[in-house]
Short mmCIF file of C-alpha atoms in Angstrom, two decimals:
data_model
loop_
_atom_site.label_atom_id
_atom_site.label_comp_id
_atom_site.label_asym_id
_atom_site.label_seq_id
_atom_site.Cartn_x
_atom_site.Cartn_y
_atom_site.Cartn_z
CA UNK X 1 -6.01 -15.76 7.24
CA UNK X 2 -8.46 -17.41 10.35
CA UNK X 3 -11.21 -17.30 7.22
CA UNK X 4 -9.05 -18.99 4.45
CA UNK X 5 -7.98 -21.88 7.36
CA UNK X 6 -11.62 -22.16 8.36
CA UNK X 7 -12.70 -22.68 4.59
CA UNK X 8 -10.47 -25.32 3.77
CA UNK X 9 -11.20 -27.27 7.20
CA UNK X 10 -14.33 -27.01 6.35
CA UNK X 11 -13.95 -28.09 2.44
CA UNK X 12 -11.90 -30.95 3.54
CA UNK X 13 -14.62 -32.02 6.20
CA UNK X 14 -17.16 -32.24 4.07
CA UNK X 15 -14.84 -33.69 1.18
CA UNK X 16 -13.88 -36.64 3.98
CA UNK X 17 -17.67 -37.02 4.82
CA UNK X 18 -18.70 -37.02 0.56
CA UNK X 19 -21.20 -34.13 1.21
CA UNK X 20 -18.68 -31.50 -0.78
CA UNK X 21 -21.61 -31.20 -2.93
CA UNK X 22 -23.58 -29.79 -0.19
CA UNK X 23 -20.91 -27.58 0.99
CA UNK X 24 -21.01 -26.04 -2.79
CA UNK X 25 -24.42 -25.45 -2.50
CA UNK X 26 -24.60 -23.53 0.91
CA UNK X 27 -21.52 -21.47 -1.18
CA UNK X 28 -23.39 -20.77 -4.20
CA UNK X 29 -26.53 -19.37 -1.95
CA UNK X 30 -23.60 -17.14 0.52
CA UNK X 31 -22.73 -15.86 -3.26
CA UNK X 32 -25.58 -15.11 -4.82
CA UNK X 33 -27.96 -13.76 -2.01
CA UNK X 34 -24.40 -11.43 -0.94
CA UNK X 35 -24.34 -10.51 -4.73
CA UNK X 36 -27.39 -9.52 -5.38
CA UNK X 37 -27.76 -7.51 -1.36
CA UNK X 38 -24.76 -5.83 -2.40
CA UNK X 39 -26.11 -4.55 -5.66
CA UNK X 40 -29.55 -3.36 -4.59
CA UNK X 41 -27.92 -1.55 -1.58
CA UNK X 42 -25.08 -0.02 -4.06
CA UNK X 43 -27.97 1.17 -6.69
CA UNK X 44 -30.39 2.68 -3.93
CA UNK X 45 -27.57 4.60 -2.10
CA UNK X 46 -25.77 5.70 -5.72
CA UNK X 47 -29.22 7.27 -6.24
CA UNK X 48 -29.79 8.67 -3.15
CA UNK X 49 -26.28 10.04 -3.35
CA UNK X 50 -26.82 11.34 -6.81
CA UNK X 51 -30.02 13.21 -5.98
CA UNK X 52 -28.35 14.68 -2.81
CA UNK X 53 -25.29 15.82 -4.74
CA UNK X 54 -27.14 18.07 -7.35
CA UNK X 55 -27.73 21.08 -4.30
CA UNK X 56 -23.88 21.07 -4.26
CA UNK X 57 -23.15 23.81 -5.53
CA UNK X 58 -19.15 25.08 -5.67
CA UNK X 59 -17.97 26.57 -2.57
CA UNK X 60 -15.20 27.39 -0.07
CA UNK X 61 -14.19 26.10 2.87
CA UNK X 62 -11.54 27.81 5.26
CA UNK X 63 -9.53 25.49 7.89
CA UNK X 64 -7.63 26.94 10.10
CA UNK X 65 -4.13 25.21 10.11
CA UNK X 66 -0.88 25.91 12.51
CA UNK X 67 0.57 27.22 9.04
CA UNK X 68 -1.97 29.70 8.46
CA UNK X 69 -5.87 29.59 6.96
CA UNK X 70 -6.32 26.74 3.63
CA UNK X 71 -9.03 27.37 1.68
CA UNK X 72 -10.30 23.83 0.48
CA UNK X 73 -12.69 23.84 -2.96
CA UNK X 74 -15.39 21.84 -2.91
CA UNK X 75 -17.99 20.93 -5.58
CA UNK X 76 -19.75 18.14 -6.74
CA UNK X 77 -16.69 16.77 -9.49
CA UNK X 78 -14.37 16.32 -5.96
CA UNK X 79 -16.88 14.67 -3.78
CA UNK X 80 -18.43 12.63 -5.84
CA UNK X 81 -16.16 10.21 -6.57
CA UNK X 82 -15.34 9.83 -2.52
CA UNK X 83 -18.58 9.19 -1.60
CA UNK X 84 -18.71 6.80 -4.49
CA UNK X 85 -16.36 4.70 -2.80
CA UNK X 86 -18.43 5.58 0.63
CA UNK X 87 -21.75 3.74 -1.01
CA UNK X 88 -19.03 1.19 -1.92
CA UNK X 89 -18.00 -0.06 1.21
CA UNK X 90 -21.66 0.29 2.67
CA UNK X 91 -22.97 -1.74 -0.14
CA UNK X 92 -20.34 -4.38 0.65
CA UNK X 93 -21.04 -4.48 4.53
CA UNK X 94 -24.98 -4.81 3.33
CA UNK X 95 -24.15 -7.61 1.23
CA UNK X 96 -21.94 -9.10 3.78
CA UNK X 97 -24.82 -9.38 6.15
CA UNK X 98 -27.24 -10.97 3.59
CA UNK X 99 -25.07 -13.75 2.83
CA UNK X 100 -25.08 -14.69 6.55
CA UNK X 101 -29.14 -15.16 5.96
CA UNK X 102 -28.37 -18.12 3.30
CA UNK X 103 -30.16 -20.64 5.63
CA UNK X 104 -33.63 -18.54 5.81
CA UNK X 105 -32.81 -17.60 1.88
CA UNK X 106 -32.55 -21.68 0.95
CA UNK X 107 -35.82 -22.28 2.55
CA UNK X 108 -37.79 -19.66 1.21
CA UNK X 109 -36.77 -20.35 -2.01
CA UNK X 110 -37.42 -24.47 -1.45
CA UNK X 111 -40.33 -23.92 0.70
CA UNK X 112 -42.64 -26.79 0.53
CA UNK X 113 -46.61 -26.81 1.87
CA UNK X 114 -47.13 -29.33 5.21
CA UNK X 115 -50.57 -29.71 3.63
CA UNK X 116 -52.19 -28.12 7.37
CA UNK X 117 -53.32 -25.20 7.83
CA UNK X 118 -52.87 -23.10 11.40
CA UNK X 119 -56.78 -22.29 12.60
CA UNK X 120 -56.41 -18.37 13.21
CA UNK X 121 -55.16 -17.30 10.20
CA UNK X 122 -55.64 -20.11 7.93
CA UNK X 123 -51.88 -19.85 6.76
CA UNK X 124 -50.27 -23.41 5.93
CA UNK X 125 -47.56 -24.67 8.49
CA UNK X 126 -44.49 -24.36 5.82
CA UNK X 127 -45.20 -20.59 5.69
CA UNK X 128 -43.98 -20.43 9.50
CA UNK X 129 -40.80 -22.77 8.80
CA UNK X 130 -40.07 -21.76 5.37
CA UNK X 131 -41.46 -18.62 4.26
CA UNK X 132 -41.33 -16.47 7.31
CA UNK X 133 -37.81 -16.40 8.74
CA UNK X 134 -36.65 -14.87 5.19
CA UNK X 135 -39.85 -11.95 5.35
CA UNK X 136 -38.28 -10.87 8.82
CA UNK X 137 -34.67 -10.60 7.59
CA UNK X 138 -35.70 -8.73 4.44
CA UNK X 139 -38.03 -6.37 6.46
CA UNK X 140 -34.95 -5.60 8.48
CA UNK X 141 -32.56 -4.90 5.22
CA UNK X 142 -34.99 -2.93 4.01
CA UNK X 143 -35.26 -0.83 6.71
CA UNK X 144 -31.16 -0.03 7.40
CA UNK X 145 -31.13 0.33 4.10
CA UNK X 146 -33.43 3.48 4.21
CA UNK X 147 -31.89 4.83 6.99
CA UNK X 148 -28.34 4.50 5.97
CA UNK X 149 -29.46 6.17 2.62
CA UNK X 150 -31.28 9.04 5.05
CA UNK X 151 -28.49 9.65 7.22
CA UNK X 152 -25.94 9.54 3.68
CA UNK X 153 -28.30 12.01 1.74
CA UNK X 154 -27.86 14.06 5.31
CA UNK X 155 -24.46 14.18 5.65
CA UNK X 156 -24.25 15.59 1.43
CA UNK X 157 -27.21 17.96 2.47
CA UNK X 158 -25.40 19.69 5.09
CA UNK X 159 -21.92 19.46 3.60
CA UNK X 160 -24.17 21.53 0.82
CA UNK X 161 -25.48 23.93 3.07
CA UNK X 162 -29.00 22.71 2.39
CA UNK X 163 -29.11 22.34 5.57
CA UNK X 164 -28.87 25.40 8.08
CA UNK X 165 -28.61 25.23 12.01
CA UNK X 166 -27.04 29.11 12.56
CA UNK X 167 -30.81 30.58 12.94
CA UNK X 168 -32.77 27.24 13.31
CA UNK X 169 -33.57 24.38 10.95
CA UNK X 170 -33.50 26.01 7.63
CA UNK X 171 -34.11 23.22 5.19
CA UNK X 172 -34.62 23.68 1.30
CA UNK X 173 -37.24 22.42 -0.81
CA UNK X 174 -34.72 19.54 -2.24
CA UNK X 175 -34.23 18.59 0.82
CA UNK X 176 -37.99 18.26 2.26
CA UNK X 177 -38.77 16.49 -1.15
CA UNK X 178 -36.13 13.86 -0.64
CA UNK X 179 -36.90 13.32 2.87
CA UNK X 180 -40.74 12.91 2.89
CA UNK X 181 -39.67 10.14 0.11
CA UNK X 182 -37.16 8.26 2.42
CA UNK X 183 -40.13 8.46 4.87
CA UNK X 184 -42.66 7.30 2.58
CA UNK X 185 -40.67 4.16 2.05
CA UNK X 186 -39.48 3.77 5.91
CA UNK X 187 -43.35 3.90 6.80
CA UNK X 188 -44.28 0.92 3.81
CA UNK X 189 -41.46 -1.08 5.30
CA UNK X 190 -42.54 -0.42 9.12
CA UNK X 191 -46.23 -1.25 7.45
CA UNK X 192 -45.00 -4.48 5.96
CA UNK X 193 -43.10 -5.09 9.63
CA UNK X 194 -46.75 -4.70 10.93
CA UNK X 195 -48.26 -7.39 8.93
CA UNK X 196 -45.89 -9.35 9.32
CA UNK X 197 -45.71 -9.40 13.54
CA UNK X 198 -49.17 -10.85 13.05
CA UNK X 199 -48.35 -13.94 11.96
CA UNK X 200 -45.69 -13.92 14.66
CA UNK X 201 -48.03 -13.82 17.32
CA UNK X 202 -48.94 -17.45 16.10
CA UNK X 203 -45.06 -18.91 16.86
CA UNK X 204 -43.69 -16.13 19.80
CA UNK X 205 -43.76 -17.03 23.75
CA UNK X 206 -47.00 -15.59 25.44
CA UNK X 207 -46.32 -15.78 29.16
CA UNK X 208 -46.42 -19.51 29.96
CA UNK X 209 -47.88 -20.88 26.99
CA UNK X 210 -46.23 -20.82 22.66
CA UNK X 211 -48.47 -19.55 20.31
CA UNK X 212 -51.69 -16.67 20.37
CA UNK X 213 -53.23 -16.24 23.72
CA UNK X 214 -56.84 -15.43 24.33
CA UNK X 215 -55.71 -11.36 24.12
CA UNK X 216 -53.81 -11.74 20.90
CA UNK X 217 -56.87 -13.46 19.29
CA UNK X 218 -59.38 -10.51 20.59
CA UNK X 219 -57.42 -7.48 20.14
CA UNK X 220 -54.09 -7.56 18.57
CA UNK X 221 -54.55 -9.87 16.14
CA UNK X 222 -57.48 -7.64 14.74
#
């Protein structure tokens, strides 16, 4: 209910001000950028699920009730349509947070050259204003995203048993497949993160000054 009231203050605001137009716009970019966060999350977790699920193999589970022992069935028909709706609402909670990057989206998409270039790295000015803001928060989706996929596949791995703690870590070939993958892709993301805290070093504080100092230029930056 506090939402719907703050969305129609706001639509009338802008409606008594004659930017509704404007209003529509920031909108349609919440939408979109949510929409399509929300279905790139849902695909790479279904798949993640899906390849996790195929070492569940039928078994049973005894829980020890006030009534007496239940033995609960589980195989991969039962669980797989919970921890559908599991990827469901983590998909939704993904695209939730995109949508709240619509400002850094808008200007990456509109970015425009200053026509200047910095002198260290020979980047243009509208890369810093436009471009880079967006790079960060994608570098950080990708990156939850692969570890919310990790600990997911996890959770199916050990309800599975492919994953035994009685005598040690005992993990199965599946497993240590899947999971040098998700690390493969958590290392390219942490590598892009890398390249991209170099042109950072251009626009972050340095002690008392804004911008590279004389250490960044000699040694971090190469």
């Amino acid at each position: 209910l506090p939402a719907v009231v703050t969305f129609y203050t706001d639509w009338l605001w802008f409606g008594e001000t004659g930017f509704q137009q404007v209003f529509l716009g920031t909108l349609k970019a919440q939408s979109q950028l949510g929409a399509a966060a929300m279905g790139l999350a849902f695909v790479v977790l279904f798949v993640n699920m899906l390849i996790a699920l195929r070492t569940l193999a039928p078994r049973d589970w005894v829980v020890v009730t006030r009534e007496g022992p239940i033995s609960i069935s589980l195989d991969r028909r039962k669980v797989q349509p919970a921890a559908t709706a599991v990827v469901g609402v983590l998909a939704v909670l993904f695209g939730v947070w995109a949508s709240s990057q619509w400002q850094a989206w808008l200007m990456f998409r509109n970015a425009q050259p200053f026509g200047d270039s910095d002198p260290i790295l020979g980047y243009d000015i509208g890369f810093y204003v436009f471009r880079l803001p967006f790079l960060e928060s994608a570098r950080g989706f990708a990156l939850a995203l692969v570890f919310v996929a990790a600990a997911a596949a996890g959770a199916i791995y050990a309800l599975a048993g492919a994953i035994n703690w009685t005598r040690g870590a005992r993990i199965g070939r599946p497993v240590r497949r899947h999971a040098a993958a998700l690390a493969a892709c958590a290392f390219l993301v942490l590598a892009f993160g890398a390249y991209l805290d170099v042109p950072e070093l251009l626009i972050r504080p340095a002690g008392i000054i804004h911008g590279v100092a004389n250490v960044d230029a000699a040694v971090r930056i190469p």
